[in-house]
Amino acid sequence: MHFSEAMKTRRAVKHFDPEHSIPNDILEEFWGIVRETPSSFNIQHWRIVNVEDLELRSKIKEAAWGQAQITDASLCFVLCGDTKAWEKSPERYWASAPEEVKNTLVPMIGDFYTGKPKLQRDEVMRSCGILAQSMMLAATSLGYQSCPMIGFDAEAVGKLIELPADHAVGLILTIGKGTKQAHPKGGYMPIEEILFSNHF
Ligand SMILES: Cc1cc2nc3c(=O)[nH]c(=O)nc-3n(C[C@H](O)[C@H](O)[C@H](O)COP(=O)(O)O)c2cc1C
């Protein structure tokens, strides 16, 4: 599928076939695409919880105002991030790079994030958003539907998935075989209202 077709046909689908399971070869292709997602300094600090336990899914659904996607979709991921990944052996993020690149970039990571908790958390949210878009477009290109979700109690979901203290929850993303079309599109803002030249 061409990129523009994936962009134009991806929709937030709310109804999924609960019986469908995604074949392993498709999943392998999916992760092969998704791992190319960019992150600042390549720290890849997203942490993805694949909620396979149906009982756990039901509890997460309760914390998400009963949204059926959580239990009905083939896959339910809680996209999280490690706010401290930047200080956890950062040389591993550049393991394949030439020595001079590694020696320049790795020390910059610590310099950039040290003492900036807001930035560390912002980065997790930024990266979860970019990751989610990769996952949604990958799913679309492989013939699947998805729904990104922020309509849940993040603290309650964090407890349910035993989120480590230095991690944060970004969003939930469900993926599966859609059984009903998405709502008609809400419409798009005029480009003039969102695009500025040089200054606001
Ligand atoms: C960050 C984010 C959170 C969202 N949360 C929910 C949600 O909790 N439940 C839901 O049904 N849809 C949710 N949506 C879907 C949006 O309503 C939908 O993407 C938007 O209306 C545009 O429609 P489209 O995705 O079909 O183009 C969310 C979308 C995004 C990007």
PDB file of C-alpha atoms and ligand atoms in Angstrom:
ATOM      1  CA  MET A   1       0.000   0.000   0.000  1.00  0.00           C
ATOM      2  CA  HIS A   2       1.269   3.466  -0.893  1.00  0.00           C
ATOM      3  CA  PHE A   3       1.958   5.773   2.071  1.00  0.00           C
ATOM      4  CA  SER A   4      -0.733   8.301   1.060  1.00  0.00           C
ATOM      5  CA  GLU A   5      -3.329   5.529   0.834  1.00  0.00           C
ATOM      6  CA  ALA A   6      -2.408   4.306   4.321  1.00  0.00           C
ATOM      7  CA  MET A   7      -2.732   7.877   5.644  1.00  0.00           C
ATOM      8  CA  LYS A   8      -6.085   8.433   3.950  1.00  0.00           C
ATOM      9  CA  THR A   9      -7.696   5.105   4.828  1.00  0.00           C
ATOM     10  CA  ARG A  10      -6.573   4.800   8.456  1.00  0.00           C
ATOM     11  CA  ARG A  11      -9.489   5.545  10.757  1.00  0.00           C
ATOM     12  CA  ALA A  12     -10.200   5.216  14.468  1.00  0.00           C
ATOM     13  CA  VAL A  13     -12.282   2.032  14.387  1.00  0.00           C
ATOM     14  CA  LYS A  14     -14.364   1.202  17.461  1.00  0.00           C
ATOM     15  CA  HIS A  15     -15.709  -2.286  16.647  1.00  0.00           C
ATOM     16  CA  PHE A  16     -13.454  -5.313  16.209  1.00  0.00           C
ATOM     17  CA  ASP A  17     -13.888  -9.025  15.582  1.00  0.00           C
ATOM     18  CA  PRO A  18     -13.066 -10.594  18.959  1.00  0.00           C
ATOM     19  CA  GLU A  19     -12.454 -13.998  17.317  1.00  0.00           C
ATOM     20  CA  HIS A  20      -9.721 -12.799  14.976  1.00  0.00           C
ATOM     21  CA  SER A  21      -6.091 -13.395  15.807  1.00  0.00           C
ATOM     22  CA  ILE A  22      -3.356 -11.845  13.684  1.00  0.00           C
ATOM     23  CA  PRO A  23      -1.037 -14.440  12.063  1.00  0.00           C
ATOM     24  CA  ASN A  24       2.575 -14.509  13.239  1.00  0.00           C
ATOM     25  CA  ASP A  25       4.079 -13.682   9.818  1.00  0.00           C
ATOM     26  CA  ILE A  26       1.987 -10.486   9.690  1.00  0.00           C
ATOM     27  CA  LEU A  27       3.047  -9.610  13.225  1.00  0.00           C
ATOM     28  CA  GLU A  28       6.688 -10.092  12.299  1.00  0.00           C
ATOM     29  CA  GLU A  29       6.257  -7.746   9.343  1.00  0.00           C
ATOM     30  CA  PHE A  30       4.432  -5.298  11.602  1.00  0.00           C
ATOM     31  CA  TRP A  31       7.252  -5.120  14.163  1.00  0.00           C
ATOM     32  CA  GLY A  32       9.808  -4.909  11.342  1.00  0.00           C
ATOM     33  CA  ILE A  33       8.125  -1.701  10.146  1.00  0.00           C
ATOM     34  CA  VAL A  34       7.453  -0.272  13.615  1.00  0.00           C
ATOM     35  CA  ARG A  35      11.049  -0.642  14.850  1.00  0.00           C
ATOM     36  CA  GLU A  36      12.100   2.008  12.285  1.00  0.00           C
ATOM     37  CA  THR A  37      10.260   4.674  14.325  1.00  0.00           C
ATOM     38  CA  PRO A  38      12.547   7.616  15.155  1.00  0.00           C
ATOM     39  CA  SER A  39      13.294   8.842  18.695  1.00  0.00           C
ATOM     40  CA  SER A  40      15.444  11.664  20.019  1.00  0.00           C
ATOM     41  CA  PHE A  41      19.090  10.498  20.230  1.00  0.00           C
ATOM     42  CA  ASN A  42      17.732   7.113  19.126  1.00  0.00           C
ATOM     43  CA  ILE A  43      16.983   6.251  22.758  1.00  0.00           C
ATOM     44  CA  GLN A  44      13.934   4.163  21.775  1.00  0.00           C
ATOM     45  CA  HIS A  45      12.498   4.766  25.228  1.00  0.00           C
ATOM     46  CA  TRP A  46       9.007   3.515  24.404  1.00  0.00           C
ATOM     47  CA  ARG A  47       8.018   0.414  26.310  1.00  0.00           C
ATOM     48  CA  ILE A  48       5.052  -1.472  24.920  1.00  0.00           C
ATOM     49  CA  VAL A  49       2.860  -3.659  27.111  1.00  0.00           C
ATOM     50  CA  ASN A  50       0.987  -6.207  25.014  1.00  0.00           C
ATOM     51  CA  VAL A  51      -2.062  -7.030  27.121  1.00  0.00           C
ATOM     52  CA  GLU A  52      -2.725 -10.669  26.293  1.00  0.00           C
ATOM     53  CA  ASP A  53      -4.448 -11.679  29.533  1.00  0.00           C
ATOM     54  CA  LEU A  54      -8.195 -11.287  28.923  1.00  0.00           C
ATOM     55  CA  GLU A  55      -8.955 -10.775  32.593  1.00  0.00           C
ATOM     56  CA  LEU A  56      -6.443  -7.922  32.691  1.00  0.00           C
ATOM     57  CA  ARG A  57      -8.004  -6.495  29.541  1.00  0.00           C
ATOM     58  CA  SER A  58     -11.408  -6.478  31.238  1.00  0.00           C
ATOM     59  CA  LYS A  59      -9.958  -4.545  34.171  1.00  0.00           C
ATOM     60  CA  ILE A  60      -8.338  -2.047  31.808  1.00  0.00           C
ATOM     61  CA  LYS A  61     -11.653  -1.710  29.992  1.00  0.00           C
ATOM     62  CA  GLU A  62     -13.299  -0.797  33.317  1.00  0.00           C
ATOM     63  CA  ALA A  63     -10.684   1.943  33.722  1.00  0.00           C
ATOM     64  CA  ALA A  64     -11.501   3.117  30.176  1.00  0.00           C
ATOM     65  CA  TRP A  65     -15.204   3.792  30.598  1.00  0.00           C
ATOM     66  CA  GLY A  66     -16.113   0.399  29.162  1.00  0.00           C
ATOM     67  CA  GLN A  67     -14.720   1.047  25.684  1.00  0.00           C
ATOM     68  CA  ALA A  68     -15.209  -2.245  23.826  1.00  0.00           C
ATOM     69  CA  GLN A  69     -12.065  -1.926  21.688  1.00  0.00           C
ATOM     70  CA  ILE A  70      -9.971  -2.902  24.706  1.00  0.00           C
ATOM     71  CA  THR A  71     -11.395  -6.413  24.935  1.00  0.00           C
ATOM     72  CA  ASP A  72     -12.523  -6.982  21.336  1.00  0.00           C
ATOM     73  CA  ALA A  73      -9.441  -6.040  19.311  1.00  0.00           C
ATOM     74  CA  SER A  74      -6.876  -8.742  18.505  1.00  0.00           C
ATOM     75  CA  LEU A  75      -4.162  -6.649  20.124  1.00  0.00           C
ATOM     76  CA  CYS A  76      -4.304  -4.172  22.970  1.00  0.00           C
ATOM     77  CA  PHE A  77      -1.093  -2.304  23.671  1.00  0.00           C
ATOM     78  CA  VAL A  78      -0.402   0.130  26.479  1.00  0.00           C
ATOM     79  CA  LEU A  79       2.249   2.432  25.055  1.00  0.00           C
ATOM     80  CA  CYS A  80       4.517   3.621  27.838  1.00  0.00           C
ATOM     81  CA  GLY A  81       7.958   5.134  28.077  1.00  0.00           C
ATOM     82  CA  ASP A  82      10.965   4.938  30.342  1.00  0.00           C
ATOM     83  CA  THR A  83      11.612   8.527  31.446  1.00  0.00           C
ATOM     84  CA  LYS A  84      15.132   7.486  32.542  1.00  0.00           C
ATOM     85  CA  ALA A  85      16.176   5.477  29.489  1.00  0.00           C
ATOM     86  CA  TRP A  86      18.614   8.255  28.621  1.00  0.00           C
ATOM     87  CA  GLU A  87      20.795   7.345  31.631  1.00  0.00           C
ATOM     88  CA  LYS A  88      20.539   3.550  31.387  1.00  0.00           C
ATOM     89  CA  SER A  89      23.625   2.405  29.417  1.00  0.00           C
ATOM     90  CA  PRO A  90      23.001   4.912  26.592  1.00  0.00           C
ATOM     91  CA  GLU A  91      25.910   3.504  24.545  1.00  0.00           C
ATOM     92  CA  ARG A  92      23.608   0.611  23.556  1.00  0.00           C
ATOM     93  CA  TYR A  93      21.458   3.012  21.474  1.00  0.00           C
ATOM     94  CA  TRP A  94      24.459   3.603  19.209  1.00  0.00           C
ATOM     95  CA  ALA A  95      25.919   0.085  19.255  1.00  0.00           C
ATOM     96  CA  SER A  96      26.068  -0.176  15.447  1.00  0.00           C
ATOM     97  CA  ALA A  97      27.363   3.336  14.773  1.00  0.00           C
ATOM     98  CA  PRO A  98      30.981   4.143  13.865  1.00  0.00           C
ATOM     99  CA  GLU A  99      33.183   4.888  16.913  1.00  0.00           C
ATOM    100  CA  GLU A 100      33.472   8.636  16.220  1.00  0.00           C
ATOM    101  CA  VAL A 101      29.678   9.032  15.949  1.00  0.00           C
ATOM    102  CA  LYS A 102      29.158   7.049  19.156  1.00  0.00           C
ATOM    103  CA  ASN A 103      31.822   9.040  21.019  1.00  0.00           C
ATOM    104  CA  THR A 104      30.213  12.327  20.023  1.00  0.00           C
ATOM    105  CA  LEU A 105      26.544  11.476  20.535  1.00  0.00           C
ATOM    106  CA  VAL A 106      26.461   9.307  23.642  1.00  0.00           C
ATOM    107  CA  PRO A 107      27.839  11.999  26.030  1.00  0.00           C
ATOM    108  CA  MET A 108      25.378  14.496  24.546  1.00  0.00           C
ATOM    109  CA  ILE A 109      22.440  12.373  25.728  1.00  0.00           C
ATOM    110  CA  GLY A 110      23.249  12.853  29.412  1.00  0.00           C
ATOM    111  CA  ASP A 111      24.029  16.546  28.927  1.00  0.00           C
ATOM    112  CA  PHE A 112      20.643  17.053  27.290  1.00  0.00           C
ATOM    113  CA  TYR A 113      18.380  15.292  29.830  1.00  0.00           C
ATOM    114  CA  THR A 114      20.149  15.629  33.206  1.00  0.00           C
ATOM    115  CA  GLY A 115      18.112  17.577  35.782  1.00  0.00           C
ATOM    116  CA  LYS A 116      15.145  18.127  33.442  1.00  0.00           C
ATOM    117  CA  PRO A 117      12.248  15.924  34.660  1.00  0.00           C
ATOM    118  CA  LYS A 118       9.655  17.794  32.591  1.00  0.00           C
ATOM    119  CA  LEU A 119      11.644  17.303  29.418  1.00  0.00           C
ATOM    120  CA  GLN A 120      12.149  13.618  30.277  1.00  0.00           C
ATOM    121  CA  ARG A 121       8.376  13.127  30.587  1.00  0.00           C
ATOM    122  CA  ASP A 122       7.577  15.303  27.557  1.00  0.00           C
ATOM    123  CA  GLU A 123       9.932  13.149  25.534  1.00  0.00           C
ATOM    124  CA  VAL A 124       8.057   9.990  26.515  1.00  0.00           C
ATOM    125  CA  MET A 125       4.756  11.521  25.400  1.00  0.00           C
ATOM    126  CA  ARG A 126       6.272  12.796  22.154  1.00  0.00           C
ATOM    127  CA  SER A 127       7.785   9.431  21.351  1.00  0.00           C
ATOM    128  CA  CYS A 128       4.633   7.482  22.268  1.00  0.00           C
ATOM    129  CA  GLY A 129       2.704   9.660  19.803  1.00  0.00           C
ATOM    130  CA  ILE A 130       5.182   9.074  17.007  1.00  0.00           C
ATOM    131  CA  LEU A 131       5.288   5.353  17.805  1.00  0.00           C
ATOM    132  CA  ALA A 132       1.482   5.164  17.789  1.00  0.00           C
ATOM    133  CA  GLN A 133       1.332   6.745  14.335  1.00  0.00           C
ATOM    134  CA  SER A 134       3.911   4.229  13.053  1.00  0.00           C
ATOM    135  CA  MET A 135       1.891   1.375  14.532  1.00  0.00           C
ATOM    136  CA  MET A 136      -1.405   2.644  13.090  1.00  0.00           C
ATOM    137  CA  LEU A 137       0.024   3.138   9.602  1.00  0.00           C
ATOM    138  CA  ALA A 138       1.817  -0.222   9.725  1.00  0.00           C
ATOM    139  CA  ALA A 139      -1.450  -1.904  10.746  1.00  0.00           C
ATOM    140  CA  THR A 140      -3.351  -0.152   7.948  1.00  0.00           C
ATOM    141  CA  SER A 141      -0.762  -1.137   5.357  1.00  0.00           C
ATOM    142  CA  LEU A 142      -1.095  -4.765   6.481  1.00  0.00           C
ATOM    143  CA  GLY A 143      -4.904  -4.730   6.156  1.00  0.00           C
ATOM    144  CA  TYR A 144      -5.806  -4.094   9.801  1.00  0.00           C
ATOM    145  CA  GLN A 145      -7.659  -1.385  11.675  1.00  0.00           C
ATOM    146  CA  SER A 146      -6.740   0.423  14.874  1.00  0.00           C
ATOM    147  CA  CYS A 147      -7.940   2.817  17.535  1.00  0.00           C
ATOM    148  CA  PRO A 148      -5.667   5.117  19.531  1.00  0.00           C
ATOM    149  CA  MET A 149      -7.066   5.849  22.988  1.00  0.00           C
ATOM    150  CA  ILE A 150      -6.523   8.342  25.762  1.00  0.00           C
ATOM    151  CA  GLY A 151      -9.997   7.850  27.238  1.00  0.00           C
ATOM    152  CA  PHE A 152      -8.844   5.941  30.314  1.00  0.00           C
ATOM    153  CA  ASP A 153      -7.603   6.527  33.843  1.00  0.00           C
ATOM    154  CA  ALA A 154      -3.842   6.448  33.291  1.00  0.00           C
ATOM    155  CA  GLU A 155      -3.078   6.046  36.984  1.00  0.00           C
ATOM    156  CA  ALA A 156      -5.400   3.044  37.333  1.00  0.00           C
ATOM    157  CA  VAL A 157      -4.026   1.455  34.148  1.00  0.00           C
ATOM    158  CA  GLY A 158      -0.478   2.086  35.370  1.00  0.00           C
ATOM    159  CA  LYS A 159      -1.288   0.139  38.545  1.00  0.00           C
ATOM    160  CA  LEU A 160      -2.861  -2.713  36.580  1.00  0.00           C
ATOM    161  CA  ILE A 161       0.198  -3.168  34.356  1.00  0.00           C
ATOM    162  CA  GLU A 162       2.612  -2.672  37.293  1.00  0.00           C
ATOM    163  CA  LEU A 163       4.204   0.364  35.683  1.00  0.00           C
ATOM    164  CA  PRO A 164       7.699   1.017  37.101  1.00  0.00           C
ATOM    165  CA  ALA A 165       8.036   4.317  39.024  1.00  0.00           C
ATOM    166  CA  ASP A 166      10.334   5.883  36.416  1.00  0.00           C
ATOM    167  CA  HIS A 167       8.002   5.052  33.498  1.00  0.00           C
ATOM    168  CA  ALA A 168       4.915   6.904  32.231  1.00  0.00           C
ATOM    169  CA  VAL A 169       1.811   5.793  30.332  1.00  0.00           C
ATOM    170  CA  GLY A 170       1.295   7.528  26.967  1.00  0.00           C
ATOM    171  CA  LEU A 171      -1.762   5.968  25.367  1.00  0.00           C
ATOM    172  CA  ILE A 172      -3.516   2.726  24.544  1.00  0.00           C
ATOM    173  CA  LEU A 173      -3.571   1.408  20.990  1.00  0.00           C
ATOM    174  CA  THR A 174      -5.851  -1.387  19.868  1.00  0.00           C
ATOM    175  CA  ILE A 175      -5.380  -3.213  16.573  1.00  0.00           C
ATOM    176  CA  GLY A 176      -7.509  -5.848  14.882  1.00  0.00           C
ATOM    177  CA  LYS A 177     -10.083  -6.685  12.218  1.00  0.00           C
ATOM    178  CA  GLY A 178     -12.680  -3.937  12.156  1.00  0.00           C
ATOM    179  CA  THR A 179     -16.307  -5.057  11.892  1.00  0.00           C
ATOM    180  CA  LYS A 180     -17.942  -1.644  11.478  1.00  0.00           C
ATOM    181  CA  GLN A 181     -16.822   1.463   9.665  1.00  0.00           C
ATOM    182  CA  ALA A 182     -15.528   4.393  11.672  1.00  0.00           C
ATOM    183  CA  HIS A 183     -17.824   7.360  12.339  1.00  0.00           C
ATOM    184  CA  PRO A 184     -18.093   9.766   9.396  1.00  0.00           C
ATOM    185  CA  LYS A 185     -15.080  12.079   9.459  1.00  0.00           C
ATOM    186  CA  GLY A 186     -15.333  15.124  11.691  1.00  0.00           C
ATOM    187  CA  GLY A 187     -13.726  17.309   9.036  1.00  0.00           C
ATOM    188  CA  TYR A 188     -10.418  19.113   8.873  1.00  0.00           C
ATOM    189  CA  MET A 189      -9.455  22.628   9.894  1.00  0.00           C
ATOM    190  CA  PRO A 190      -8.447  24.993   7.111  1.00  0.00           C
ATOM    191  CA  ILE A 191      -4.683  24.877   6.631  1.00  0.00           C
ATOM    192  CA  GLU A 192      -4.519  28.672   7.212  1.00  0.00           C
ATOM    193  CA  GLU A 193      -5.636  28.120  10.793  1.00  0.00           C
ATOM    194  CA  ILE A 194      -2.848  25.686  11.629  1.00  0.00           C
ATOM    195  CA  LEU A 195       0.093  26.703   9.465  1.00  0.00           C
ATOM    196  CA  PHE A 196       2.009  29.925  10.198  1.00  0.00           C
ATOM    197  CA  SER A 197       4.756  31.703   8.385  1.00  0.00           C
ATOM    198  CA  ASN A 198       7.648  32.561  10.705  1.00  0.00           C
ATOM    199  CA  HIS A 199       5.597  33.916  13.626  1.00  0.00           C
ATOM    200  CA  PHE A 200       2.157  33.466  15.164  1.00  0.00           C
TER     201      PHE A 200
HETATM  202  C1  LIG B   1      -4.369  10.598  21.220  1.00  0.00           C
HETATM  203  C2  LIG B   1      -5.712  10.104  20.770  1.00  0.00           C
HETATM  204  C3  LIG B   1      -6.609   9.646  21.723  1.00  0.00           C
HETATM  205  C4  LIG B   1      -7.853   9.142  21.345  1.00  0.00           C
HETATM  206  N1  LIG B   1      -8.672   8.585  22.292  1.00  0.00           N
HETATM  207  C5  LIG B   1      -9.779   7.928  21.893  1.00  0.00           C
HETATM  208  C6  LIG B   1     -10.541   7.173  22.825  1.00  0.00           C
HETATM  209  O1  LIG B   1     -10.235   7.077  24.017  1.00  0.00           O
HETATM  210  N2  LIG B   1     -11.618   6.527  22.361  1.00  0.00           N
HETATM  211  C7  LIG B   1     -12.002   6.583  21.055  1.00  0.00           C
HETATM  212  O2  LIG B   1     -12.998   5.943  20.708  1.00  0.00           O
HETATM  213  N3  LIG B   1     -11.317   7.292  20.154  1.00  0.00           N
HETATM  214  C8  LIG B   1     -10.204   7.951  20.529  1.00  0.00           C
HETATM  215  N4  LIG B   1      -9.450   8.633  19.607  1.00  0.00           N
HETATM  216  C9  LIG B   1      -9.883   8.663  18.216  1.00  0.00           C
HETATM  217  C10 LIG B   1     -10.211  10.086  17.712  1.00  0.00           C
HETATM  218  O3  LIG B   1     -11.485  10.458  18.131  1.00  0.00           O
HETATM  219  C11 LIG B   1     -10.090  10.069  16.177  1.00  0.00           C
HETATM  220  O4  LIG B   1      -8.758   9.736  15.843  1.00  0.00           O
HETATM  221  C12 LIG B   1     -10.458  11.400  15.549  1.00  0.00           C
HETATM  222  O5  LIG B   1     -11.812  11.666  15.735  1.00  0.00           O
HETATM  223  C13 LIG B   1     -10.168  11.424  14.055  1.00  0.00           C
HETATM  224  O6  LIG B   1     -10.823  10.359  13.401  1.00  0.00           O
HETATM  225  P1  LIG B   1     -10.019   9.285  12.551  1.00  0.00           P
HETATM  226  O7  LIG B   1      -8.911   8.768  13.423  1.00  0.00           O
HETATM  227  O8  LIG B   1     -11.014   8.209  12.212  1.00  0.00           O
HETATM  228  O9  LIG B   1      -9.481   9.969  11.338  1.00  0.00           O
HETATM  229  C14 LIG B   1      -8.232   9.156  19.977  1.00  0.00           C
HETATM  230  C15 LIG B   1      -7.320   9.646  19.027  1.00  0.00           C
HETATM  231  C16 LIG B   1      -6.076  10.102  19.407  1.00  0.00           C
HETATM  232  C17 LIG B   1      -5.122  10.558  18.364  1.00  0.00           C
END
